[in-house]
Amino acid sequence: MAVIKANAYGHGLIAVARALDAADAFAVARVEEGLALREAGIKTAIVLLEGVLDAEQLKAAAAANFELVVHSPEQIELLLAAPSGVRFKVWLKLDSGMNRLGFKGEAFRSAHAH
């Protein structure tokens, strides 16, 4: 997986994605970055590192076939409220001690149970 968030760290999101076309997947931070790749014709799997933040983003992610990183209870609730038949590949984020995003300890086990 090639991480190309933040405009491929200043190198150009689409240009870098095309240069790395052998990658199995691309990771971007936000829905908008993933949509820019899709609009440029990139068909490779795309993982949204921040996941989605509201129902509108969830709908856009479903239409673009994005994979989602889930790091908060609110994101689980969004997924549970998704229309019947809408499915995602989900990456559940564990906070391993950096205290940024993700579930800790028992909260991770509970999130995984959903």
mmCIF file of C-alpha atoms in Angstrom:
data_model
loop_
_atom_site.group_PDB
_atom_site.id
_atom_site.type_symbol
_atom_site.label_atom_id
_atom_site.label_comp_id
_atom_site.label_asym_id
_atom_site.label_seq_id
_atom_site.Cartn_x
_atom_site.Cartn_y
_atom_site.Cartn_z
ATOM 1 C CA MET A 1 0.000 0.000 0.000
ATOM 2 C CA ALA A 2 1.424 3.348 -1.028
ATOM 3 C CA VAL A 3 0.534 6.204 1.315
ATOM 4 C CA ILE A 4 -0.014 9.277 -0.842
ATOM 5 C CA LYS A 5 -2.022 11.524 1.472
ATOM 6 C CA ALA A 6 -1.384 15.275 1.588
ATOM 7 C CA ASN A 7 -0.950 15.522 -2.190
ATOM 8 C CA ALA A 8 1.594 12.678 -2.024
ATOM 9 C CA TYR A 9 3.524 14.740 0.506
ATOM 10 C CA GLY A 10 3.773 17.577 -2.000
ATOM 11 C CA HIS A 11 4.772 15.488 -5.019
ATOM 12 C CA GLY A 12 1.362 15.449 -6.713
ATOM 13 C CA LEU A 13 -1.357 12.985 -5.777
ATOM 14 C CA ILE A 14 -2.341 11.858 -9.254
ATOM 15 C CA ALA A 15 1.173 11.883 -10.729
ATOM 16 C CA VAL A 16 2.494 9.732 -7.878
ATOM 17 C CA ALA A 17 -0.458 7.336 -8.074
ATOM 18 C CA ARG A 18 0.199 6.856 -11.779
ATOM 19 C CA ALA A 19 3.935 6.357 -11.147
ATOM 20 C CA LEU A 20 3.104 3.730 -8.504
ATOM 21 C CA ASP A 21 0.462 1.935 -10.561
ATOM 22 C CA ALA A 22 1.813 -1.462 -9.428
ATOM 23 C CA ALA A 23 0.782 -0.743 -5.825
ATOM 24 C CA ASP A 24 -1.908 -3.019 -4.417
ATOM 25 C CA ALA A 25 -3.663 -0.049 -2.818
ATOM 26 C CA PHE A 26 -3.334 3.650 -2.091
ATOM 27 C CA ALA A 27 -3.876 5.263 1.304
ATOM 28 C CA VAL A 28 -5.161 8.813 1.471
ATOM 29 C CA ALA A 29 -6.341 10.852 4.420
ATOM 30 C CA ARG A 30 -9.646 12.226 3.202
ATOM 31 C CA VAL A 31 -12.586 11.407 0.978
ATOM 32 C CA GLU A 32 -11.722 14.326 -1.314
ATOM 33 C CA GLU A 33 -8.281 12.887 -2.038
ATOM 34 C CA GLY A 34 -9.768 9.516 -2.904
ATOM 35 C CA LEU A 35 -12.370 11.107 -5.141
ATOM 36 C CA ALA A 36 -9.651 13.035 -6.988
ATOM 37 C CA LEU A 37 -7.936 9.716 -7.725
ATOM 38 C CA ARG A 38 -11.176 8.140 -8.955
ATOM 39 C CA GLU A 39 -11.908 11.175 -11.154
ATOM 40 C CA ALA A 40 -8.426 10.743 -12.675
ATOM 41 C CA GLY A 41 -9.322 7.167 -13.606
ATOM 42 C CA ILE A 42 -7.395 5.398 -10.827
ATOM 43 C CA LYS A 43 -9.100 2.033 -10.222
ATOM 44 C CA THR A 44 -6.700 0.714 -7.537
ATOM 45 C CA ALA A 45 -8.084 0.053 -4.043
ATOM 46 C CA ILE A 46 -8.165 3.215 -1.927
ATOM 47 C CA VAL A 47 -8.083 3.254 1.878
ATOM 48 C CA LEU A 48 -9.332 6.348 3.718
ATOM 49 C CA LEU A 49 -7.021 6.735 6.713
ATOM 50 C CA GLU A 50 -9.352 9.187 8.487
ATOM 51 C CA GLY A 51 -12.394 7.161 7.562
ATOM 52 C CA VAL A 52 -15.619 9.091 7.068
ATOM 53 C CA LEU A 53 -17.066 11.779 9.300
ATOM 54 C CA ASP A 54 -20.715 11.995 8.231
ATOM 55 C CA ALA A 55 -23.436 10.298 6.192
ATOM 56 C CA GLU A 56 -22.603 12.317 3.065
ATOM 57 C CA GLN A 57 -18.987 11.132 3.124
ATOM 58 C CA LEU A 58 -20.160 7.574 3.784
ATOM 59 C CA LYS A 59 -22.365 7.720 0.683
ATOM 60 C CA ALA A 60 -19.480 9.083 -1.429
ATOM 61 C CA ALA A 61 -17.136 6.399 -0.059
ATOM 62 C CA ALA A 62 -19.631 3.667 -0.937
ATOM 63 C CA ALA A 63 -20.084 4.980 -4.478
ATOM 64 C CA ALA A 64 -16.297 5.108 -4.989
ATOM 65 C CA ASN A 65 -15.708 1.684 -3.399
ATOM 66 C CA PHE A 66 -13.300 3.014 -0.750
ATOM 67 C CA GLU A 67 -12.018 0.969 2.170
ATOM 68 C CA LEU A 68 -12.441 2.698 5.537
ATOM 69 C CA VAL A 69 -10.247 3.021 8.592
ATOM 70 C CA VAL A 70 -12.512 3.155 11.640
ATOM 71 C CA HIS A 71 -11.088 4.843 14.714
ATOM 72 C CA SER A 72 -14.064 6.161 16.700
ATOM 73 C CA PRO A 73 -17.436 5.017 18.062
ATOM 74 C CA GLU A 74 -19.118 7.665 15.899
ATOM 75 C CA GLN A 75 -17.758 6.005 12.767
ATOM 76 C CA ILE A 76 -19.127 2.654 13.909
ATOM 77 C CA GLU A 77 -22.534 4.296 14.345
ATOM 78 C CA LEU A 78 -22.330 5.719 10.814
ATOM 79 C CA LEU A 79 -21.606 2.257 9.432
ATOM 80 C CA LEU A 80 -24.436 0.688 11.429
ATOM 81 C CA ALA A 81 -26.828 3.330 10.048
ATOM 82 C CA ALA A 82 -25.747 2.734 6.422
ATOM 83 C CA PRO A 83 -28.493 1.634 4.057
ATOM 84 C CA SER A 84 -29.093 -2.084 3.807
ATOM 85 C CA GLY A 85 -26.809 -3.713 1.279
ATOM 86 C CA VAL A 86 -24.032 -1.102 1.561
ATOM 87 C CA ARG A 87 -20.842 -2.928 2.525
ATOM 88 C CA PHE A 88 -17.296 -1.787 3.162
ATOM 89 C CA LYS A 89 -13.906 -3.295 3.750
ATOM 90 C CA VAL A 90 -13.007 -1.892 7.148
ATOM 91 C CA TRP A 91 -9.655 -1.445 8.881
ATOM 92 C CA LEU A 92 -10.129 -1.132 12.648
ATOM 93 C CA LYS A 93 -7.506 1.180 14.163
ATOM 94 C CA LEU A 94 -5.846 0.256 17.436
ATOM 95 C CA ASP A 95 -4.240 3.048 19.443
ATOM 96 C CA SER A 96 -0.981 1.346 20.327
ATOM 97 C CA GLY A 97 0.182 4.193 22.546
ATOM 98 C CA MET A 98 0.684 7.252 20.350
ATOM 99 C CA ASN A 99 -2.667 8.624 21.570
ATOM 100 C CA ARG A 100 -3.702 9.972 18.176
ATOM 101 C CA LEU A 101 -6.564 8.025 16.661
ATOM 102 C CA GLY A 102 -7.859 4.565 17.391
ATOM 103 C CA PHE A 103 -9.397 2.409 20.057
ATOM 104 C CA LYS A 104 -7.548 1.406 23.212
ATOM 105 C CA GLY A 105 -7.706 -1.956 25.007
ATOM 106 C CA GLU A 106 -11.226 -3.003 25.850
ATOM 107 C CA ALA A 107 -12.715 -0.330 23.563
ATOM 108 C CA PHE A 108 -10.926 -2.018 20.662
ATOM 109 C CA ARG A 109 -12.384 -5.402 21.591
ATOM 110 C CA SER A 110 -15.843 -3.860 21.844
ATOM 111 C CA ALA A 111 -15.467 -2.087 18.481
ATOM 112 C CA HIS A 112 -14.277 -5.317 16.888
ATOM 113 C CA ALA A 113 -17.381 -7.100 18.159
ATOM 114 C CA HIS A 114 -19.592 -4.803 16.064
#
